[in-house]
Short mmCIF file of C-alpha atoms and ligand atoms in Angstrom, two decimals:
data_model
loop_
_atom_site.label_atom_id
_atom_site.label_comp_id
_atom_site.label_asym_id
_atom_site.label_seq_id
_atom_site.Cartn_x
_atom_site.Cartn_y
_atom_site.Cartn_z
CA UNK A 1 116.78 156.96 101.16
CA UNK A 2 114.42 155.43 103.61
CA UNK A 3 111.55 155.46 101.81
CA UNK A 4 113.77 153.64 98.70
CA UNK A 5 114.67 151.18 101.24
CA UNK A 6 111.59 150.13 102.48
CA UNK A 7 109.87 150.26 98.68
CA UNK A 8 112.60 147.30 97.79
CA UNK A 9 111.45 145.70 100.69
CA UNK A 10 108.18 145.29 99.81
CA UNK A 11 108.35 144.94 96.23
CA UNK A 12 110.89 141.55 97.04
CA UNK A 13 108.60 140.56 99.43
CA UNK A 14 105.83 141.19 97.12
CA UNK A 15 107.34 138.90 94.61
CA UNK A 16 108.73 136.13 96.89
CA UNK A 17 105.41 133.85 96.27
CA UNK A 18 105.47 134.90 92.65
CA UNK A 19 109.30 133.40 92.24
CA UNK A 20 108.56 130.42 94.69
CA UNK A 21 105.41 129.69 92.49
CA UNK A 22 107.24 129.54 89.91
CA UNK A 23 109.58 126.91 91.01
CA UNK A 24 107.04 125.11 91.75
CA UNK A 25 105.91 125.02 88.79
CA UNK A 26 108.72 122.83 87.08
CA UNK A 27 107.34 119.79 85.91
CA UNK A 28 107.94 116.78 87.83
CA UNK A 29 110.58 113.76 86.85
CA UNK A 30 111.27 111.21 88.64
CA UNK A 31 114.47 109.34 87.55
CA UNK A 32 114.29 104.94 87.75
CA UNK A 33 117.39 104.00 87.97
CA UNK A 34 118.65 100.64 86.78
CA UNK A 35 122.65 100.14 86.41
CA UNK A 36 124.78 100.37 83.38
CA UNK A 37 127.54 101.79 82.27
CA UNK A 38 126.33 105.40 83.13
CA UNK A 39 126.62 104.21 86.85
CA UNK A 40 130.07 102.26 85.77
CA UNK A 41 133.02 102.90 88.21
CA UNK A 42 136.61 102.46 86.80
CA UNK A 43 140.03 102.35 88.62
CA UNK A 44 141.65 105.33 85.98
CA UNK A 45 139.86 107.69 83.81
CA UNK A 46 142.51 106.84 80.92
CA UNK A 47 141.19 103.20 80.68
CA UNK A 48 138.47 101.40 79.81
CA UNK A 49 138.24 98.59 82.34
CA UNK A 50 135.28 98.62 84.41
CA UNK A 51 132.52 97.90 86.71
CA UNK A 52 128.81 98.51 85.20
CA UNK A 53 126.24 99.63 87.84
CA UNK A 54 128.26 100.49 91.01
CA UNK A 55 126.28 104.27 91.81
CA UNK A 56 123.62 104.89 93.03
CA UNK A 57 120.50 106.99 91.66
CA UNK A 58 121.37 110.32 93.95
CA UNK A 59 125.49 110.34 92.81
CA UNK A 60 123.96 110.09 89.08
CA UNK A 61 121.68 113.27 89.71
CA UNK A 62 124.68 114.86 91.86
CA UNK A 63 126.59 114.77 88.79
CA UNK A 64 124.98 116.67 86.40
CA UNK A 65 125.24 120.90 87.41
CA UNK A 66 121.81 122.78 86.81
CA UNK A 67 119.56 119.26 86.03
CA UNK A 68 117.79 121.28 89.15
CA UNK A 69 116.71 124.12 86.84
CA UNK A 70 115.47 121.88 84.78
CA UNK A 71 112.80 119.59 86.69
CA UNK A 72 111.59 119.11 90.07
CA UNK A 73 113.96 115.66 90.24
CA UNK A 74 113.34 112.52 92.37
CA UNK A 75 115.13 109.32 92.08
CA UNK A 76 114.53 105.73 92.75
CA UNK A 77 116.46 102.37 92.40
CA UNK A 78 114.68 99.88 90.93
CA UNK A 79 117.94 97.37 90.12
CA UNK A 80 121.60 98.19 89.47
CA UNK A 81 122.88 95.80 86.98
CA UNK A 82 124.69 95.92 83.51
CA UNK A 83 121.88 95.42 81.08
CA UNK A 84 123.28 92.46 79.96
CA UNK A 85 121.86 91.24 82.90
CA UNK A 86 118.60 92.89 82.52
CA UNK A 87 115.44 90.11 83.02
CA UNK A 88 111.49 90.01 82.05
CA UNK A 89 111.37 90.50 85.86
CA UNK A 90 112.63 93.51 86.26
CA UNK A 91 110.72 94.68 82.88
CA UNK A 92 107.80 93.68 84.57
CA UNK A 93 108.92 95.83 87.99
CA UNK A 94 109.65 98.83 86.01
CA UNK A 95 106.23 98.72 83.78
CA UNK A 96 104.07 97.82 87.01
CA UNK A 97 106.32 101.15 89.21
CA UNK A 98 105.94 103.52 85.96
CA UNK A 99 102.16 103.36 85.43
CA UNK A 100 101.77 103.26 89.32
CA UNK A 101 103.70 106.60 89.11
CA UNK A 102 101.72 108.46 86.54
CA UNK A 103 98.46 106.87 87.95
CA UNK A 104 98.80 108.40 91.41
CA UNK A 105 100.70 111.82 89.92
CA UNK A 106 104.03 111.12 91.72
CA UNK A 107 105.50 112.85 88.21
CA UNK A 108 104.74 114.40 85.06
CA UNK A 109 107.66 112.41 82.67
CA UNK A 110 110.05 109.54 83.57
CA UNK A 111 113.85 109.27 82.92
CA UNK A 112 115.18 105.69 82.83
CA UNK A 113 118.83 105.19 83.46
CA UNK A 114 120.43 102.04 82.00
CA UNK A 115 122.90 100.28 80.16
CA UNK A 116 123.10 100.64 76.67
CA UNK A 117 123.55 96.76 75.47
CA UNK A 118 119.53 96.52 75.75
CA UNK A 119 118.39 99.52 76.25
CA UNK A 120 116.49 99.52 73.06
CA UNK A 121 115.38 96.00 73.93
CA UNK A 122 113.38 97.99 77.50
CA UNK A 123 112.38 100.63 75.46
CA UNK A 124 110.25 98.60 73.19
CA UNK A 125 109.09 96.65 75.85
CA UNK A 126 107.60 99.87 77.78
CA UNK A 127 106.34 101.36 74.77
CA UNK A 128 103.35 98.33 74.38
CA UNK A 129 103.30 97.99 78.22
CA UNK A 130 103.25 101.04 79.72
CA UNK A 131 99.44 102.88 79.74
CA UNK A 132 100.06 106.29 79.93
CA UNK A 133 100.91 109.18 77.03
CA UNK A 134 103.33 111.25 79.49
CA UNK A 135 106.80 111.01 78.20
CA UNK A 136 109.13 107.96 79.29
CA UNK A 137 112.46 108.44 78.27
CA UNK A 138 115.86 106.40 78.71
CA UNK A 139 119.30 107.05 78.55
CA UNK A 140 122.53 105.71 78.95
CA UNK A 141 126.05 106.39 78.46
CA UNK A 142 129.14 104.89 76.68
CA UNK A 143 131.81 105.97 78.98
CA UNK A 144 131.62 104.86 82.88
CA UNK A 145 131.05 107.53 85.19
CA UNK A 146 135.02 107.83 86.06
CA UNK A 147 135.97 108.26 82.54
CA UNK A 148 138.04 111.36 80.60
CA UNK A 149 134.49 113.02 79.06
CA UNK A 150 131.97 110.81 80.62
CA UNK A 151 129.07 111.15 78.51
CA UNK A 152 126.79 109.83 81.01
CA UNK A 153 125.90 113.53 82.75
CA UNK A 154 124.71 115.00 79.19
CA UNK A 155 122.96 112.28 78.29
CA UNK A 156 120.89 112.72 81.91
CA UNK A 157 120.36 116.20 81.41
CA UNK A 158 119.35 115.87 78.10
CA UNK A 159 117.05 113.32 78.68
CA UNK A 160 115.68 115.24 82.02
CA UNK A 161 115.09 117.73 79.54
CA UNK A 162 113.43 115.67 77.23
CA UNK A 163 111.16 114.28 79.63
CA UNK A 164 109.99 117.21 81.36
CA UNK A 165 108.47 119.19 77.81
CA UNK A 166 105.47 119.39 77.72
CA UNK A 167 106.02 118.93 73.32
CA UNK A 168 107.13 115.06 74.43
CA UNK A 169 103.68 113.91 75.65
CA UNK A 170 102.11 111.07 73.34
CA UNK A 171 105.13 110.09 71.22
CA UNK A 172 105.61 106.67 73.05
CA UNK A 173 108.54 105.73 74.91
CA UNK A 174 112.16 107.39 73.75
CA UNK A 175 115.60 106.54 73.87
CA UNK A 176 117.73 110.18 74.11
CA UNK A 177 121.75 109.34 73.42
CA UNK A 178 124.43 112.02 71.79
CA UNK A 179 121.69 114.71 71.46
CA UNK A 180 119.22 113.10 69.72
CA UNK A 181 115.74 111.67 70.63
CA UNK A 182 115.26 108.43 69.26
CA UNK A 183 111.66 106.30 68.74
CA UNK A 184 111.78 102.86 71.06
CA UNK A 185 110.37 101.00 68.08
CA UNK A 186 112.95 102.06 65.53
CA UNK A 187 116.40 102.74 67.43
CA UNK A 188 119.10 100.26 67.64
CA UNK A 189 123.08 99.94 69.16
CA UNK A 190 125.25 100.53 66.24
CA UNK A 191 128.55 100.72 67.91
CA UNK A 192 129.90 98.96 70.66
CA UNK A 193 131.54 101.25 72.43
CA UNK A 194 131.50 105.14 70.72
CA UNK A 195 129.69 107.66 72.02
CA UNK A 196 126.96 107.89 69.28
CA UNK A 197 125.71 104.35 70.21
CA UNK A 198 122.31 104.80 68.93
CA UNK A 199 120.65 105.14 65.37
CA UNK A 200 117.24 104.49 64.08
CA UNK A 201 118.02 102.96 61.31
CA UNK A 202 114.94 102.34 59.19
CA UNK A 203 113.75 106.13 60.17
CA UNK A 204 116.19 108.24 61.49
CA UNK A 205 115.66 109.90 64.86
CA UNK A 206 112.27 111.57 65.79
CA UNK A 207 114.30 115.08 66.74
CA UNK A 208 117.39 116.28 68.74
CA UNK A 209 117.85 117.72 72.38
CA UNK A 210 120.29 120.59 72.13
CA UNK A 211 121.38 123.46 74.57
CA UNK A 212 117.99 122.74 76.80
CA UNK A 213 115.63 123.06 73.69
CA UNK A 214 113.77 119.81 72.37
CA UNK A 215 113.06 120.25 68.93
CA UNK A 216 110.76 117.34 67.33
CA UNK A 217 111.02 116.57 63.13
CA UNK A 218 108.63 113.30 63.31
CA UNK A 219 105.98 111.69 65.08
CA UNK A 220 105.82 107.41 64.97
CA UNK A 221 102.95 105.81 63.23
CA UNK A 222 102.74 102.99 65.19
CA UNK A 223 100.68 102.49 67.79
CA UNK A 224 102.61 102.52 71.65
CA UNK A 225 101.63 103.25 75.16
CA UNK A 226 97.61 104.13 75.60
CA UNK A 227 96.86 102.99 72.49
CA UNK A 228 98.27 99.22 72.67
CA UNK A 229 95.82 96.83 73.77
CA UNK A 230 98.82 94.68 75.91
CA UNK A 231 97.72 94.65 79.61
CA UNK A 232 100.11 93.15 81.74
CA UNK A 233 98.42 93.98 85.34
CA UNK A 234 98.18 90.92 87.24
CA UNK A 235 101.00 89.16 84.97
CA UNK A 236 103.99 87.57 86.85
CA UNK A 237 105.21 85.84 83.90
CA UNK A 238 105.43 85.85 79.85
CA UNK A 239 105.04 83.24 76.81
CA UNK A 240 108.61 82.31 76.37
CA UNK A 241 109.96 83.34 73.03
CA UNK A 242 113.68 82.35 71.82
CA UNK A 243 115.79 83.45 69.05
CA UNK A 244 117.53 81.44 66.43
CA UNK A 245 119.91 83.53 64.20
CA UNK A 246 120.48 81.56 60.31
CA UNK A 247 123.41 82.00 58.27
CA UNK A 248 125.15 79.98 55.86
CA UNK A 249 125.05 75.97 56.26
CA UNK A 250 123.13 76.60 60.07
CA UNK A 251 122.72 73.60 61.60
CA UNK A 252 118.38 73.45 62.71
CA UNK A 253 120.27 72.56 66.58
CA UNK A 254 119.05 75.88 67.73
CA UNK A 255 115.33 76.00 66.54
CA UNK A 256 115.27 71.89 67.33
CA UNK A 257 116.15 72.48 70.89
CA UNK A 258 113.83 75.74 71.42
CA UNK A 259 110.98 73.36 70.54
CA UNK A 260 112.73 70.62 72.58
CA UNK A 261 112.70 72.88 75.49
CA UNK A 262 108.95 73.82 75.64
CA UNK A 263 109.40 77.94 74.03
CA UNK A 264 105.59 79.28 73.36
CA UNK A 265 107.73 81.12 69.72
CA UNK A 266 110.37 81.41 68.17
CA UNK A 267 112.11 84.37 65.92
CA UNK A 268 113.99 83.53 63.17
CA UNK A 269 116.99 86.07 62.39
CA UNK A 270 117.17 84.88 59.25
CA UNK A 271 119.22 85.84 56.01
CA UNK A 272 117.83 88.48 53.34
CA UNK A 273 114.70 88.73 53.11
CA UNK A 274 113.98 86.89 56.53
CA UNK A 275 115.24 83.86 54.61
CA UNK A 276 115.89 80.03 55.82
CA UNK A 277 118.02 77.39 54.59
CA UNK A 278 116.54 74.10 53.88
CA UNK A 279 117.52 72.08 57.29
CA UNK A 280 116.15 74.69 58.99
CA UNK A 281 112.70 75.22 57.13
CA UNK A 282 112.02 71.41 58.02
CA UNK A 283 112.98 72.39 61.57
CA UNK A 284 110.63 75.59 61.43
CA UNK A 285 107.78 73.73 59.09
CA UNK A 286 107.95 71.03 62.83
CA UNK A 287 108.32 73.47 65.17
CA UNK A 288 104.53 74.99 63.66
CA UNK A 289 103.11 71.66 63.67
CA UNK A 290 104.06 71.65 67.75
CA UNK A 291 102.18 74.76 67.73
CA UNK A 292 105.00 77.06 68.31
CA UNK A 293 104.58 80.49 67.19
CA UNK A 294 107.70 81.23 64.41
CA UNK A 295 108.21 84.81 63.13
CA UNK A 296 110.37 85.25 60.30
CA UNK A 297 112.94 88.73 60.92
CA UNK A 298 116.03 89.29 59.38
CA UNK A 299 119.31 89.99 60.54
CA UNK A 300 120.31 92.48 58.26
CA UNK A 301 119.10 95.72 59.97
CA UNK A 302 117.22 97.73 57.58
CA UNK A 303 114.50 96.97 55.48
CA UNK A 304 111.32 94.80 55.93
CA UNK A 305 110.84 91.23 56.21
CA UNK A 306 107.85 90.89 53.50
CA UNK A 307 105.09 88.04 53.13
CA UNK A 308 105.54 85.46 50.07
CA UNK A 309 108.80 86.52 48.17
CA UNK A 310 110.99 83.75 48.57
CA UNK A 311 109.35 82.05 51.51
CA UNK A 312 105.48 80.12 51.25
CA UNK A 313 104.77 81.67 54.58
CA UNK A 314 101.22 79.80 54.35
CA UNK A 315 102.53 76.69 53.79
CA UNK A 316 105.09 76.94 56.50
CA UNK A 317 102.67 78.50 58.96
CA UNK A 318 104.95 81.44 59.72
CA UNK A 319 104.58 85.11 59.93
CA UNK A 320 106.84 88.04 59.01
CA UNK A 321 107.96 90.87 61.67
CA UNK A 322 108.05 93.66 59.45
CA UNK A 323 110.90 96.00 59.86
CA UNK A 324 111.54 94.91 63.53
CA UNK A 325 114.64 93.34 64.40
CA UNK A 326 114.61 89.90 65.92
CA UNK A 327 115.29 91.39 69.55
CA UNK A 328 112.35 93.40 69.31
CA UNK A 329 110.08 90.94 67.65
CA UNK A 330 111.41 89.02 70.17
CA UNK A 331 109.15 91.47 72.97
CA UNK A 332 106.02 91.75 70.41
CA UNK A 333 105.49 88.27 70.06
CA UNK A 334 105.86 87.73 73.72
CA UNK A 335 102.81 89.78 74.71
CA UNK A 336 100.91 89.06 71.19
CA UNK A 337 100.70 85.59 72.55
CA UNK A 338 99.31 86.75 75.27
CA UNK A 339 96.31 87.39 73.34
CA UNK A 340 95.81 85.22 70.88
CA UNK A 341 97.92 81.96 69.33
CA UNK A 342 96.06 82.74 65.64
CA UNK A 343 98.71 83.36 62.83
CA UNK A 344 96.81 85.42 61.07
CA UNK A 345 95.66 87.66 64.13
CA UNK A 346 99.41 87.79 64.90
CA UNK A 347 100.57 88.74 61.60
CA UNK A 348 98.51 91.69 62.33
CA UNK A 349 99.48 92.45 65.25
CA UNK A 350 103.39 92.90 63.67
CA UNK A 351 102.10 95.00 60.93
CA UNK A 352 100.85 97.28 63.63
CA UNK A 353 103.40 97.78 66.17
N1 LIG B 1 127.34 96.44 79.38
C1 LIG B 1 126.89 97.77 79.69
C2 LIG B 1 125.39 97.69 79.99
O1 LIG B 1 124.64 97.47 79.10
C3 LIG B 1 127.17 98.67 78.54
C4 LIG B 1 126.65 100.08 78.66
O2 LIG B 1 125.86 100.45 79.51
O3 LIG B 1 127.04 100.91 77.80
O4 LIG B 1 125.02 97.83 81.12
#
């Protein structure tokens, strides 16, 4: 009996290192947390009134059981606002802290937390900014933390999860929401407030998170993280690039006072095929001669904006985003012209990110 005793003794202490090692050995994520409604705090769980980014980055990670088991988890606040009130700024913050973190191995993958209005809008930004092929994912949530079936918690784990496989490395930067892992390039919000907020579209989403496992169907084309040649060390600001949504009888007000009010481009969220009416193709065909940058997108959300159907894109001196929508050509055009004002070089440039 003795003898038993002591031989369990020494086999546990045997393997102590051997299970301690092992723990060790869970990769590394550090979560960046920036507000939204997955930090939202309501007054009832029954309602939907409330207050986006109110918690802070430890109550998120306290609220999701066995996220532990997962990944070796640290957190850090870099804002705490509703992402409608996400700025450049704080894009630049978050690029400038994420490839600090991966350059002096403070973590193996990233989680961002943050609100879902332009989430996609970050995403994209991070995938040409950030220089690095370890996995950045972010997430989000629908419901506010205080709500009947929060979905904020899953989302976290799931994206944890996500970020910590070692199958996620060079994909570029992902949006995880409702299970599924979604390309920054392609996904967009497609409901305002259910819990499957997210769709890509043009693609469809590059795989799913379920039950811990992260199973990948597709790999993006385009080119994101090491492989984009958009350096923004040293950068405190960015060309300033507006919007100017078309639709039937639109005034040129919005494109005439972009140019009145010094932008460096603008995107046109046009009609169709990326089309303009004719008040506002004067307004564009001026805005070109001021040497504003115009990009013709669409504001129907699938499909591509092509070269030369309807629109003499030589003679206006525009150039077509692709299959981006206007809030993301929005972000390419802003660091394109940070390279180069050439139409041609930047019609490239949107055929290859
Ligand atoms: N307005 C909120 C935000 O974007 C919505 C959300 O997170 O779902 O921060």
């Amino acid at each position: 009996m003795k003898q038993s005793i002591l031989l369990l003794f020494l086999c546990t202490a045997l393997l102590q290192p051997l299970f301690s090692q092992q723990q060790q050995k869970l990769p590394r994520v550090m979560i960046l947390a920036t507000g939204g409604t997955i930090a939202g705090t309501g007054a009832s769980a029954d309602r939907s009134a409330y207050k986006a980014g109110e918690l802070p980055v430890k109550d998120l990670i306290a609220a999701v059981p066995g996220i532990e088991k997962v990944a070796d988890i640290k957190g850090e606040q870099v804002s705490n606002v509703g992402s409608q009130d996400m700025t450049v700024d704080i894009w630049m913050k978050l690029n400038k802290r994420i490839n600090e973190i991966f350059k002096n191995n403070e973590a193996d993958g990233i989680v961002i937390t943050h609100g879902t209005d332009t989430q996609e809008e970050t995403a994209y930004f991070l995938n040409l900014t950030v220089r690095y092929d370890h996995p950045v994912v972010l997430t989000g949530s629908m419901r506010p933390s205080t709500a009947i079936s929060a979905d904020g918690p899953k989302n976290l784990y799931d994206a944890v999860t996500v970020a910590a496989s070692p199958n996620s490395h060079g994909r570029g930067v992902m949006l995880v929401f409702n299970e599924s892992i979604f390309d920054a390039r392609d996904v967009e919000k497609v409901s305002t407030t259910h819990v499957n907020g997210f769709a890509a579209p043009n693609g469809g989403p590059l795989g799913q998170v379920y039950d811990g496992k992260v199973i990948y169907y597709f790999k993006t084309l385009h080119k994101a993280n090491k492989n984009t040649p958009f350096d923004i060390t040293g950068m405190t600001k960015l060309p300033r690039v507006a919007v100017a949504e078309i639709y039937c009888d639109a005034p040129a007000t919005a494109v005439n006072a972009y140019v009145a009010d010094g932008v460096d481009g603008i995107i046109t969220a046009g009609m169709g095929n990326g089309n303009l009416n004719k008040t506002n193709t004067e307004a564009v065909v001026n805005a070109v001669k001021k040497g504003v940058a115009v990009c013709r997108a669409s504001r129907v959300f699938t499909g591509r904006v092509t070269l030369y159907d309807e629109t003499d894109d030589t003679k206006l001196g525009t150039f077509v985003s692709d299959n981006l929508s206007p809030q993301k050509a929005r972000i390419l055009l802003m660091l394109a012209l940070t390279q180069t004002k050439d139409r041609d070089k930047l019609q490239q440039i949107f055929f290859e990110y």
